[in-house]
Coordinates of C-alpha atoms in Angstrom, one line a residue:
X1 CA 82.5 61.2 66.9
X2 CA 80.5 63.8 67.8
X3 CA 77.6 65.6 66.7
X4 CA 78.1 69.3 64.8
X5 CA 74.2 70.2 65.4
X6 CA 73.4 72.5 68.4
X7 CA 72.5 70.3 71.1
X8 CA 69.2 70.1 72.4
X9 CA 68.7 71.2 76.1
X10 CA 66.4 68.1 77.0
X11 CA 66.6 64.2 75.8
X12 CA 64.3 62.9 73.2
X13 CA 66.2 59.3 73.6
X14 CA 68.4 57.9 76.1
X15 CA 70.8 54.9 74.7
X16 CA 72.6 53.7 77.8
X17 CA 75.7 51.3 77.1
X18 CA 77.0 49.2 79.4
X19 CA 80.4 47.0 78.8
X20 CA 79.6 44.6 81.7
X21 CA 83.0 44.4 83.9
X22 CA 85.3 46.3 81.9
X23 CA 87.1 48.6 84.2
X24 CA 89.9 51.4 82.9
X25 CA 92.2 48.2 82.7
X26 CA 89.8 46.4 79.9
X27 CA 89.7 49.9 78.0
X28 CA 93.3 50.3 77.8
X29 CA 94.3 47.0 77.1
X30 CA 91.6 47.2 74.4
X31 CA 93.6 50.2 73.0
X32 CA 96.7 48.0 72.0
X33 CA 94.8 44.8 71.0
X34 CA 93.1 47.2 68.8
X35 CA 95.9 49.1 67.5
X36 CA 95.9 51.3 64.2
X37 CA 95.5 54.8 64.5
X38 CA 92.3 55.3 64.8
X39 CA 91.7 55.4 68.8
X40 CA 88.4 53.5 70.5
X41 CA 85.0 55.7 69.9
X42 CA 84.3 56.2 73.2
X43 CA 87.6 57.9 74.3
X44 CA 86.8 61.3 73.4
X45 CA 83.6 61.1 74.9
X46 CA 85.4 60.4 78.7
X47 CA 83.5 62.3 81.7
X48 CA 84.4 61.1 84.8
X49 CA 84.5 58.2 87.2
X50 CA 81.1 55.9 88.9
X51 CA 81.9 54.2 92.4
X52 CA 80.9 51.0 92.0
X53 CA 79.9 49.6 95.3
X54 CA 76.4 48.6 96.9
X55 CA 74.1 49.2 99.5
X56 CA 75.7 46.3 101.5
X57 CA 79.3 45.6 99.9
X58 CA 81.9 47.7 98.8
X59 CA 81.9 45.3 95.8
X60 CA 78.9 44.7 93.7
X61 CA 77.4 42.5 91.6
X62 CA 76.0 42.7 88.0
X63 CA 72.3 43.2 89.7
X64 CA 72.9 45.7 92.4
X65 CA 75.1 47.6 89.5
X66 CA 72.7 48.0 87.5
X67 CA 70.0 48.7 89.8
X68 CA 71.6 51.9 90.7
X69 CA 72.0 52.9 87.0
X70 CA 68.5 51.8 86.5
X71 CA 66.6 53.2 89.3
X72 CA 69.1 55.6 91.1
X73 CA 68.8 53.5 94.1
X74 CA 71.3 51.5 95.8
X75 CA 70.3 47.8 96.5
X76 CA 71.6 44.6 98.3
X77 CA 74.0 42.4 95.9
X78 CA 71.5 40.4 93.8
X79 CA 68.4 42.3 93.8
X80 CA 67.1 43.9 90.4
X81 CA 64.5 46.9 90.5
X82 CA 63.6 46.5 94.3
X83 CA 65.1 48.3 97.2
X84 CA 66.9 46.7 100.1
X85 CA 64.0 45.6 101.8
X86 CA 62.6 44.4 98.3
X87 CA 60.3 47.0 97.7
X88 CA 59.6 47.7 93.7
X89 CA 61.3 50.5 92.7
X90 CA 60.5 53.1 89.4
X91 CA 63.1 52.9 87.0
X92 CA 64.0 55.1 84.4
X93 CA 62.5 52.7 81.5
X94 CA 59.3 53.0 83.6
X95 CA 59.2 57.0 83.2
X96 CA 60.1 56.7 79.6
X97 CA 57.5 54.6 79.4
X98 CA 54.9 56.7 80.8
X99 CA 55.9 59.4 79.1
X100 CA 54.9 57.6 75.8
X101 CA 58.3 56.7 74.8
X102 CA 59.5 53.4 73.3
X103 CA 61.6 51.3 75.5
X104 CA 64.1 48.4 74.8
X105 CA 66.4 46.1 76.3
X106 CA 69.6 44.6 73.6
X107 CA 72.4 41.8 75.6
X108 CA 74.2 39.2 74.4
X109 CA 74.0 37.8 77.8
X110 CA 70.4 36.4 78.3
X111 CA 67.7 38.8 78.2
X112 CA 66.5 38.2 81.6
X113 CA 69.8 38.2 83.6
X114 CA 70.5 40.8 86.2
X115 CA 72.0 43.8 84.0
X116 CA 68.7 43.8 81.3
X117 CA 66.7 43.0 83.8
X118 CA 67.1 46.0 86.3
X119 CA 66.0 48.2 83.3
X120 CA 62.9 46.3 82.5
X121 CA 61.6 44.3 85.8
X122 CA 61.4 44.5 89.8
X123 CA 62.8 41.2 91.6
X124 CA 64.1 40.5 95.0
X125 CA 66.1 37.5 93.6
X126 CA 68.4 38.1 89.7
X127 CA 68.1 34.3 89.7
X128 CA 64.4 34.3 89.2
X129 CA 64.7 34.4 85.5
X130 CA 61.3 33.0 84.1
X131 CA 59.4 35.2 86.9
X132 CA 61.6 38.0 85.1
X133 CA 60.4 36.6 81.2
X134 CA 56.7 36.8 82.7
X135 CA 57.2 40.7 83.9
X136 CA 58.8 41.6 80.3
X137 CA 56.1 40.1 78.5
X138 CA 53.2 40.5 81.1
X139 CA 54.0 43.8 81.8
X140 CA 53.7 44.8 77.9
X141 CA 55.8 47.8 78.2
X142 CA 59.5 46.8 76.1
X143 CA 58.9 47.3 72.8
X144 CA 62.4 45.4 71.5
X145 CA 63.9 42.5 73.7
X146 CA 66.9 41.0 71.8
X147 CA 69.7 38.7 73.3
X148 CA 70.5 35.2 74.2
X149 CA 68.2 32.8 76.7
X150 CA 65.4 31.8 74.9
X151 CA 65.1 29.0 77.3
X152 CA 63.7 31.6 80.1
X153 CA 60.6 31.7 77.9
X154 CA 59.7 28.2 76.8
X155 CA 58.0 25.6 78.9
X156 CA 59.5 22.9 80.7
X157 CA 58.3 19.8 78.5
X158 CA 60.3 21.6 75.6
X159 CA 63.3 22.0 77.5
X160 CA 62.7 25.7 79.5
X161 CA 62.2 26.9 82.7
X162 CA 58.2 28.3 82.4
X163 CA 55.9 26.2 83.9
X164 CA 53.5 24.1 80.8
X165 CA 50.8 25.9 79.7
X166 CA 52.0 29.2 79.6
X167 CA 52.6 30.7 76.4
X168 CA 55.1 34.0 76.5
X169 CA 54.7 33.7 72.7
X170 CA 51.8 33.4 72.2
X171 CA 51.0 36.7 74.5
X172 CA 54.1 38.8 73.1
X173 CA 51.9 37.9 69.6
X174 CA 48.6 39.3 71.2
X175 CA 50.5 42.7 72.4
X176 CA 51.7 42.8 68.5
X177 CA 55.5 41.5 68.9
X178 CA 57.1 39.6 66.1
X179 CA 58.9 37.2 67.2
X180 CA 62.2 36.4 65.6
X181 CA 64.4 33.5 66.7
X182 CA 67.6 33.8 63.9
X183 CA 69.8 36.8 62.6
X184 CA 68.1 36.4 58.9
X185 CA 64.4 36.6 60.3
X186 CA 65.8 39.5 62.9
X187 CA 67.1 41.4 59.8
X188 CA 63.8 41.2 57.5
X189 CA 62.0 42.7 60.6
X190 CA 60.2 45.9 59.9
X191 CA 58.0 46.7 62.4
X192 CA 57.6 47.9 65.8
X193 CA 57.5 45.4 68.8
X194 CA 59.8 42.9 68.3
X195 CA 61.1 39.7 70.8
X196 CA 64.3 38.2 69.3
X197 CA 66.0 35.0 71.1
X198 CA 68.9 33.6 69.5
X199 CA 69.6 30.9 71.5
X200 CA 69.3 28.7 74.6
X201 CA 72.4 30.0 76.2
X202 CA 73.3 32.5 78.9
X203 CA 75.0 34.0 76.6
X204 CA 75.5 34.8 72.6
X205 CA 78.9 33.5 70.9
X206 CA 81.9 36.2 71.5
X207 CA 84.6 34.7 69.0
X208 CA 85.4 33.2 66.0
X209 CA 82.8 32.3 63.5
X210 CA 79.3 33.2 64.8
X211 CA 76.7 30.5 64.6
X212 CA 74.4 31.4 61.6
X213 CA 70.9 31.9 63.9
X214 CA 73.2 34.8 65.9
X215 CA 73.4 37.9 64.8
X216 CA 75.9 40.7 66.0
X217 CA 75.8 43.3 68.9
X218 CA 75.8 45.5 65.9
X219 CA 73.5 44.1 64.0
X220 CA 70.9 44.1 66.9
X221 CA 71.6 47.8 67.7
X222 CA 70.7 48.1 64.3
X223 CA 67.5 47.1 64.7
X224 CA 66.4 48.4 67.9
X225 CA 67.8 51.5 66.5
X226 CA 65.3 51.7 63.5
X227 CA 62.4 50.3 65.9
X228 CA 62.4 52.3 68.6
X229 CA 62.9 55.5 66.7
X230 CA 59.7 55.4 65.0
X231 CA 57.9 56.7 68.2
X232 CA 57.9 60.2 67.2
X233 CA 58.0 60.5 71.3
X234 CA 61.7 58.9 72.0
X235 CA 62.8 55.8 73.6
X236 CA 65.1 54.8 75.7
X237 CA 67.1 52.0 75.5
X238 CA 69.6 49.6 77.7
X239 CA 72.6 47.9 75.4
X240 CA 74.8 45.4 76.9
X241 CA 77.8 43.2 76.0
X242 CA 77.8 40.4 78.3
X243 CA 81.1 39.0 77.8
X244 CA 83.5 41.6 78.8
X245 CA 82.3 39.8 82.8
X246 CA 81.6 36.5 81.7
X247 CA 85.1 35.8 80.3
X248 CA 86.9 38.5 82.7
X249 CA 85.3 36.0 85.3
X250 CA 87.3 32.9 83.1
X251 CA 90.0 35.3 83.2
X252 CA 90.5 34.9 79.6
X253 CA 91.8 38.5 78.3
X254 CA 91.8 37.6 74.9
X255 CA 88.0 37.1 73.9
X256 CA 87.3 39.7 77.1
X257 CA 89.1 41.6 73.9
X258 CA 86.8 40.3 71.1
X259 CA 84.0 41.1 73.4
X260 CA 85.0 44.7 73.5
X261 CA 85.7 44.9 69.7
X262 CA 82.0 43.6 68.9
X263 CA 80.9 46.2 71.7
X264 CA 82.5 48.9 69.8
X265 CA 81.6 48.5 66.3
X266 CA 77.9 48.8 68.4
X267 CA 78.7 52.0 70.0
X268 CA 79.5 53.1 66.3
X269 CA 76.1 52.8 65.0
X270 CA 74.6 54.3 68.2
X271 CA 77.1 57.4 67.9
X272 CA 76.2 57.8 64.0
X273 CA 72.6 57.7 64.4
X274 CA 73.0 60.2 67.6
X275 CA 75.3 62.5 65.3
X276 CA 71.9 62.0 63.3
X277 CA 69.8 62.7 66.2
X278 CA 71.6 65.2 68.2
X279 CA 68.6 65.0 70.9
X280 CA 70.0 61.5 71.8
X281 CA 71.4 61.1 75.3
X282 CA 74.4 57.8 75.0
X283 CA 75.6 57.2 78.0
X284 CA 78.5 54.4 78.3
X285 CA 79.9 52.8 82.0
X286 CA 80.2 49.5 83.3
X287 CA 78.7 48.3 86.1
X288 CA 82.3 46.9 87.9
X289 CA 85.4 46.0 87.5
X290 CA 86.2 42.2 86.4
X291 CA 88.5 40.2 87.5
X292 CA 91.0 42.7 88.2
X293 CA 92.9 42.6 85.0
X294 CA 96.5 44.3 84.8
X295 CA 97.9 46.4 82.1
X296 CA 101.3 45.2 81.0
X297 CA 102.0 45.3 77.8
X298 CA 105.6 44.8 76.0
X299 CA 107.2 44.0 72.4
X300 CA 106.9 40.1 73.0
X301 CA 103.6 40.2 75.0
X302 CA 101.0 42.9 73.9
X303 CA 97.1 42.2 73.6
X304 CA 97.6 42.8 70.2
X305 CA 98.2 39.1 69.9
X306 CA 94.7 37.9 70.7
X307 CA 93.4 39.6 67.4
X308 CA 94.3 35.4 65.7
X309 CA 92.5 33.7 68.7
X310 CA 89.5 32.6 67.5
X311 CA 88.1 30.2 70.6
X312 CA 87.8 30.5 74.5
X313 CA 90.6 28.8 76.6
X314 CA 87.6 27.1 77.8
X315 CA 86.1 26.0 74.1
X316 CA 89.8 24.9 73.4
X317 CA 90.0 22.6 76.8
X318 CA 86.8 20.7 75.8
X319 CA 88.4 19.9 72.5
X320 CA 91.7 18.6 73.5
X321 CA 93.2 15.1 75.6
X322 CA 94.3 16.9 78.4
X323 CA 96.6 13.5 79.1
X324 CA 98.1 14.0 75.2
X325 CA 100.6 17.0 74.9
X326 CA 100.3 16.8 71.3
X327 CA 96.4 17.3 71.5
X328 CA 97.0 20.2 73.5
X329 CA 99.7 21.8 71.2
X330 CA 97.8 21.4 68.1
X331 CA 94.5 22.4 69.7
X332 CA 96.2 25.9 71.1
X333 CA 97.9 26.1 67.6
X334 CA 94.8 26.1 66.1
X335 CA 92.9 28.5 67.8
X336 CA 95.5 30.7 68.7
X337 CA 98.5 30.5 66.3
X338 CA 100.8 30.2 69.6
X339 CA 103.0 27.4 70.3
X340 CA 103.0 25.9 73.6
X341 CA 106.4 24.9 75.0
X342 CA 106.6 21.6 77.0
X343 CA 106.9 23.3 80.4
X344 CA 103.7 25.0 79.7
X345 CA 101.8 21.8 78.5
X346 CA 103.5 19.8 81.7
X347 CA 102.3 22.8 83.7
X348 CA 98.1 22.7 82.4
X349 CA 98.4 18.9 83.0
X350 CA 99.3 19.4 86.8
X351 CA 96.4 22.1 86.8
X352 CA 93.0 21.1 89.3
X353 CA 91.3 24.2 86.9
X354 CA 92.9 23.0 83.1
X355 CA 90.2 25.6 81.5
X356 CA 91.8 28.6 83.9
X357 CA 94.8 27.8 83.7
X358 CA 95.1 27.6 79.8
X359 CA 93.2 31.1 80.0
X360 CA 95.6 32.5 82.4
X361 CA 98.9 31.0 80.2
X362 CA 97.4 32.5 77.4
X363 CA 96.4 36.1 78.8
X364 CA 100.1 36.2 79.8
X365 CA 101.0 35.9 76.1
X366 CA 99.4 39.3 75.8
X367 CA 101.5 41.1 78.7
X368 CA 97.7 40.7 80.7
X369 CA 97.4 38.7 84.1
X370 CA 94.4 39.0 86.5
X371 CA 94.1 39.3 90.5
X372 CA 90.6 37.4 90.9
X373 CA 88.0 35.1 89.1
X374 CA 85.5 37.7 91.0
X375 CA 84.3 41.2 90.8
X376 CA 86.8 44.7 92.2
X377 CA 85.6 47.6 93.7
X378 CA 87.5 49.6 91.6
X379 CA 86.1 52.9 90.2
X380 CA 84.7 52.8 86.1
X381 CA 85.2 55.4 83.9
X382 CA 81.7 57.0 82.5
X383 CA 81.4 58.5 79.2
X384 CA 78.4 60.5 77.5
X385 CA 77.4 62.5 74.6
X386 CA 74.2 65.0 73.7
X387 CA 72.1 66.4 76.2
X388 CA 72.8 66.4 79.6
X389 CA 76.3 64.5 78.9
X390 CA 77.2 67.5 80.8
X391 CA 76.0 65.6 84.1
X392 CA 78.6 62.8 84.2
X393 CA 81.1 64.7 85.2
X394 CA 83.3 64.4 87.6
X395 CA 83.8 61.6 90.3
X396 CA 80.1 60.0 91.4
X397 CA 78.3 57.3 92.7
X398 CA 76.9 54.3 90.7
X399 CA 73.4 55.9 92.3
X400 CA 73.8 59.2 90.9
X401 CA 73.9 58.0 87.0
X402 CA 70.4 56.3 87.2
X403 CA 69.2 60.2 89.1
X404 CA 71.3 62.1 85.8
X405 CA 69.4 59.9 82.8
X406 CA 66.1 61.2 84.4
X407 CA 66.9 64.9 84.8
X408 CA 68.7 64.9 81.2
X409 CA 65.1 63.6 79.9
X410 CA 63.6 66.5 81.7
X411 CA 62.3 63.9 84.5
X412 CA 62.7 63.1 88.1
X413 CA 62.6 59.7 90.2
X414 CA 60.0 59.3 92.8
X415 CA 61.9 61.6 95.7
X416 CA 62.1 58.3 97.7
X417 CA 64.4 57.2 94.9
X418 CA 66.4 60.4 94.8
X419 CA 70.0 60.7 96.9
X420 CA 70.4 57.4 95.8
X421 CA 67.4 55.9 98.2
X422 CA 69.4 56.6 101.4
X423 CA 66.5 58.6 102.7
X424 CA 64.7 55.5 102.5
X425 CA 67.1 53.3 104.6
X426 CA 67.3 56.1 107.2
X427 CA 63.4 56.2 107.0
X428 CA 63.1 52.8 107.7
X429 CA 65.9 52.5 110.7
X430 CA 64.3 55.6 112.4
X431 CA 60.7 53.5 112.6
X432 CA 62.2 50.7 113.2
X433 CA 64.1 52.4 116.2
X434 CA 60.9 54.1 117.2
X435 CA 58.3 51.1 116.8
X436 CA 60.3 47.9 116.2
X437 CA 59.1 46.8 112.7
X438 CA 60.1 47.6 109.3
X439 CA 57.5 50.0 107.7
X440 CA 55.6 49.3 104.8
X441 CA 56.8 50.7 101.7
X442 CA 53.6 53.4 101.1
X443 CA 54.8 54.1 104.6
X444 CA 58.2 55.0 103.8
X445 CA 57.2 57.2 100.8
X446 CA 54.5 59.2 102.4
X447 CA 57.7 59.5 105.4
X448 CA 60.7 60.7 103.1
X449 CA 57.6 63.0 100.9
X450 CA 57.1 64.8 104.2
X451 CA 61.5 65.4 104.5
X452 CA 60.7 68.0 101.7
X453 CA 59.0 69.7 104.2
X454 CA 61.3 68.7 107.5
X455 CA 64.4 67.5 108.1
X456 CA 65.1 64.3 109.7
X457 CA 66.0 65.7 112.9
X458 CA 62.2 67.0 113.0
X459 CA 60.6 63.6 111.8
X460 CA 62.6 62.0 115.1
X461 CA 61.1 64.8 117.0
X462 CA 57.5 64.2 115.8
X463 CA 58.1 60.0 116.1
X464 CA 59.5 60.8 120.0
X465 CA 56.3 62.0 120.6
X466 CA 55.0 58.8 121.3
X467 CA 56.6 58.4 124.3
X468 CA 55.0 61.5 126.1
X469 CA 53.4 60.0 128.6
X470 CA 56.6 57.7 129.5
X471 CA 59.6 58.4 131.6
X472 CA 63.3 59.1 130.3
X473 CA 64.4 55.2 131.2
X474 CA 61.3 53.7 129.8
X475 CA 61.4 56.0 126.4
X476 CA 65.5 54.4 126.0
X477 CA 64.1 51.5 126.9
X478 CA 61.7 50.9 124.4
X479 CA 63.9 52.8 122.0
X480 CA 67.3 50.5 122.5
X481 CA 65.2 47.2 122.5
X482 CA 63.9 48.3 119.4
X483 CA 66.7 49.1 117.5
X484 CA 69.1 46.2 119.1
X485 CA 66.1 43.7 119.3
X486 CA 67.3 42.7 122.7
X487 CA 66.4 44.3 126.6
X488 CA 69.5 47.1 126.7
X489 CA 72.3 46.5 129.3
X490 CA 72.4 49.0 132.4
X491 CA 75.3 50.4 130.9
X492 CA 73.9 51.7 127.5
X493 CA 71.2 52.7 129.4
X494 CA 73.1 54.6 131.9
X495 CA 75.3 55.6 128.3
X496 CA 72.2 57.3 126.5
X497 CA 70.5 58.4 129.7
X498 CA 74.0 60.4 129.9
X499 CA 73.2 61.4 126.4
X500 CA 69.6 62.6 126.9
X501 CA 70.8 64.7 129.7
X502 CA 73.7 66.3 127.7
X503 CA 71.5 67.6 125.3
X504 CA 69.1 69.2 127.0
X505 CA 66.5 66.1 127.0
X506 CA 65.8 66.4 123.1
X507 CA 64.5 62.7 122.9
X508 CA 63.9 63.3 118.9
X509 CA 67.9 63.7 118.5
X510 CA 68.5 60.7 121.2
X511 CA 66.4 58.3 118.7
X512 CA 67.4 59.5 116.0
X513 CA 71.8 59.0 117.3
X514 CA 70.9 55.0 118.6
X515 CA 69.0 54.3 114.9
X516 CA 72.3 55.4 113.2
X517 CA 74.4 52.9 115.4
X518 CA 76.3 50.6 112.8
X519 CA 74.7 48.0 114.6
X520 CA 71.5 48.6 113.9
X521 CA 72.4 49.1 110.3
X522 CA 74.4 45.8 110.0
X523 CA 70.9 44.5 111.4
X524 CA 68.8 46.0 108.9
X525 CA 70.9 44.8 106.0
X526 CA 70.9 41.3 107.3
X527 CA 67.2 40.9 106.6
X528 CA 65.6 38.7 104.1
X529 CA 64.6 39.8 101.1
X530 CA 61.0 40.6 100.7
X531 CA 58.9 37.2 99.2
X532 CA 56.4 39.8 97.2
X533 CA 55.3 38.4 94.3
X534 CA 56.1 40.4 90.8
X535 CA 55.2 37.7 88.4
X536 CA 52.3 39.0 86.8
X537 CA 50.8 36.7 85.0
X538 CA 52.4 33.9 87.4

């Protein structure tokens, strides 16, 4: 569906879509478990393709993912709106945000883990969930937080993780959110900050019959929708399905299918009210690939068979007697409609992982196996719609998404944050090659501000300076002890002084060659995470 309305040159609202793990594979096993001829929304809407990987692994994780879509910046595995060095970062929520725009965050995974969290908080660590809770609420800047993990928010004497006396509800109240704890009191909601928690869970049911407290991905869309679209200024806002990754990582195709289902009939109501709203930017791209699900379907094993599930393989395994072949025959039958032979009962028995190995039988009844329980670094496809959709295109890297939402909304990141924060780290490796210590982050700003005005090559030439009064061994000295963070061998010295001679004595290009040396980048993203504190009303 797209819109027949001239589209605007700039973005009023961003909706930014993320099916969490699901990979081209997901997609086009989605297309036969869906069937019909009517294909998935988002196919005509294709762009291009995102690399995937982070700052310090070709593969990423949910966090660093999302960091880059959030912030244009790549980050370390596990970090969510910081840096490398765990410096807070300005993500594009935060320039909605000050630009008098609404802002929401909708998951069915908990509301503070990693993917949500990168759009709406700064945190060296994604496991710090109740710091994350405090910086949603303390920060008073979401107007709609809906999803699962209510727990993050209550205290500890009634079961949570926030310390007693603190009262997240009581404060969302103060800043005028309604809270909402169930789908009926979610879908009598008519006003305009609203904090909705639907359960203590990381995440909200994905198939079968939905609990009555939980409402849908679609319902929830619904509501942000009609919230955040009362701010005659915009909004953006961040919608995830959760379970695409959580049961790609369970390797269990078939409600990695459901998931994808319940994520579409969301991306319907967002691509209805944008045909509505033609100055709506939707953006839609996971953050990885899954589990590295194949494609294989056939007439006696297509994913069209998981439409009948109606329970996890690891829901099913609680409920039977793994030791009774009948309990696990009827339990399978029930859920599934599939009969288990007895080779395939014998085999779960002998499993160490029953729960994986029922997911894995059963994905193979739908022509789908899977190479890992982990993450790929396989490329995502990216798909877009309304102004600046036009961006997307092409082959890109995860950093470059979070640097299009901005320019779409007529916006920029902080130009520290721009070319996906790589003038950062090569900021921070030349001073640390030229002084031994990692700069401050006002340090690095005011540095990479000034490579508007200079290249690189010029900032090692001004930093070089430093050793005017020193002689060529003493400047490599200093220099190689610095970056290596041990006294040099004769040999690189005699290696560099070699160097330095070659080209003409230009100390700024011999500093700035040994604080590129792969070792002295391994070094740098070995380093702790920054302890800075970004709870704040910790």
């Amino acid at each position: 569906m797209t819109s027949e309305n001239p589209t605007p040159e700039t973005a009023k609202n961003v909706i930014f879509m993320l099916p969490d793990g699901a990979s081209t594979s997901y997609l086009a096993n989605y297309r036969y478990f869906k069937e019909g001829p009517d294909a998935p929304v988002w196919e005509p809407l294709l762009k291009g393709m995102v690399q995937t990987d982070s700052l310090n692994n070709p593969i990423t994780d949910s966090a660093a993912g999302a960091n880059a879509y959030a912030t244009g910046v790549k980050t370390r595995n596990g970090s969510v709106g910081v840096d490398f060095f765990g410096n807070e970062l300005t993500s594009v929520t935060d320039l909605a945000s000050d630009a008098g725009k609404a802002t929401g965050i909708v998951s069915t995974a908990a509301v503070t883990d990693a993917s949500p969290a990168a759009f709406g908080a700064s945190n060296p660590l994604r496991g710090n969930q109740a710091d994350i809770a405090q910086q949603y609420i303390g920060d008073n800047q979401l107007d709609v937080v809906l999803g699962a993990g209510r727990n993050q928010f209550t205290t500890e004497s009634e079961g949570g993780t926030q310390p007693d006396g603190t009262d997240l509800f009581g404060l969302a109240e103060q800043q005028g959110m309604t809270y909402v704890s169930n789908a009926q009191a979610l879908a009598n909601f008519d006003g305009e900050r609203v904090l909705g928690l639907f359960n203590n869970e990381d995440y909200l049911d994905a198939i079968g019959e939905r609990p009555a407290e939980e409402p849908s991905l679609a319902q929830m869309t619904e509501v942000a929708l009609s919230t955040l679209s009362k701010d005659k200024d915009g909004f953006v806002l961040f919608l995830e399905e959760e379970n695409t990754d959580t049961f790609g990582h369970s390797n269990d195709a078939a409600t990695t299918m459901h998931a994808l289902s319940s994520f579409e009939a969301s991306m319907q109501k967002v691509l209805e009210f944008q045909e509505a709203n033609p100055d709506t930017l939707v953006v839609m791209v996971a953050d990885h690939d899954t589990g590295g699900m194949t494609v294989q379907p056939a007439a006696e094993a297509s994913p069209a068979v998981f439409r009948d599930f109606t329970e996890t393989a690891e829901g099913m395994a609680e409920q039977f007697d793994a030791a009774n072949a009948t309990s696990i025959r009827d339990t399978v039958d029930k859920y599934t409609g599939l009969t288990l032979s007895d080779d395939e009962i014998t085999g779960l028995q002998g499993s160490e992982d029953i729960p994986l190995a029922l997911a894995e039988l059963l994905s193979a009844k739908g022509g789908v196996e899977f190479t890992t329980t982990g993450h790929t670094a396989a490329d995502v496809p990216i798909f877009a719609v309304g102004p600046g959709a036009d961006l997307f295109t092409g082959v890109q890297e995860n950093s470059a998404v979070g640097q299009h939402i901005a320019e779409a909304m007529g916006m920029s990141l902080p130009l520290d944050q721009q070319n996906g924060g790589a003038d950062r780290l090569a900021v921070t490796s030349l001073f640390d090659s030229a002084f031994g210590s990692i700069p401050a982050v006002n340090t690095v700003r005011n540095l990479v501000t000034q490579l508007g005005d200079e290249s690189l090559d010029s900032l090692a030439d001004r930093l070089s300076s430093f050793w005017s009064g020193l002689d060529n061994t003493e400047f490599l000295s200093s220099v190689l002890e610095n970056t290596l963070d041990t006294a040099p061998e004769a040999a690189d010295l005699a290696y560099w002084g070699g160097f330095l001679a070659a080209n003409g004595g230009d100390r700024g290009d011999v500093l700035l060659q040994i604080s590129e040396l792969p070792a002295h980048r391994e070094a740098l993203l070995e380093l702790p995470v920054s302890e800075a504190e970004f709870s704040p009303i910790a």
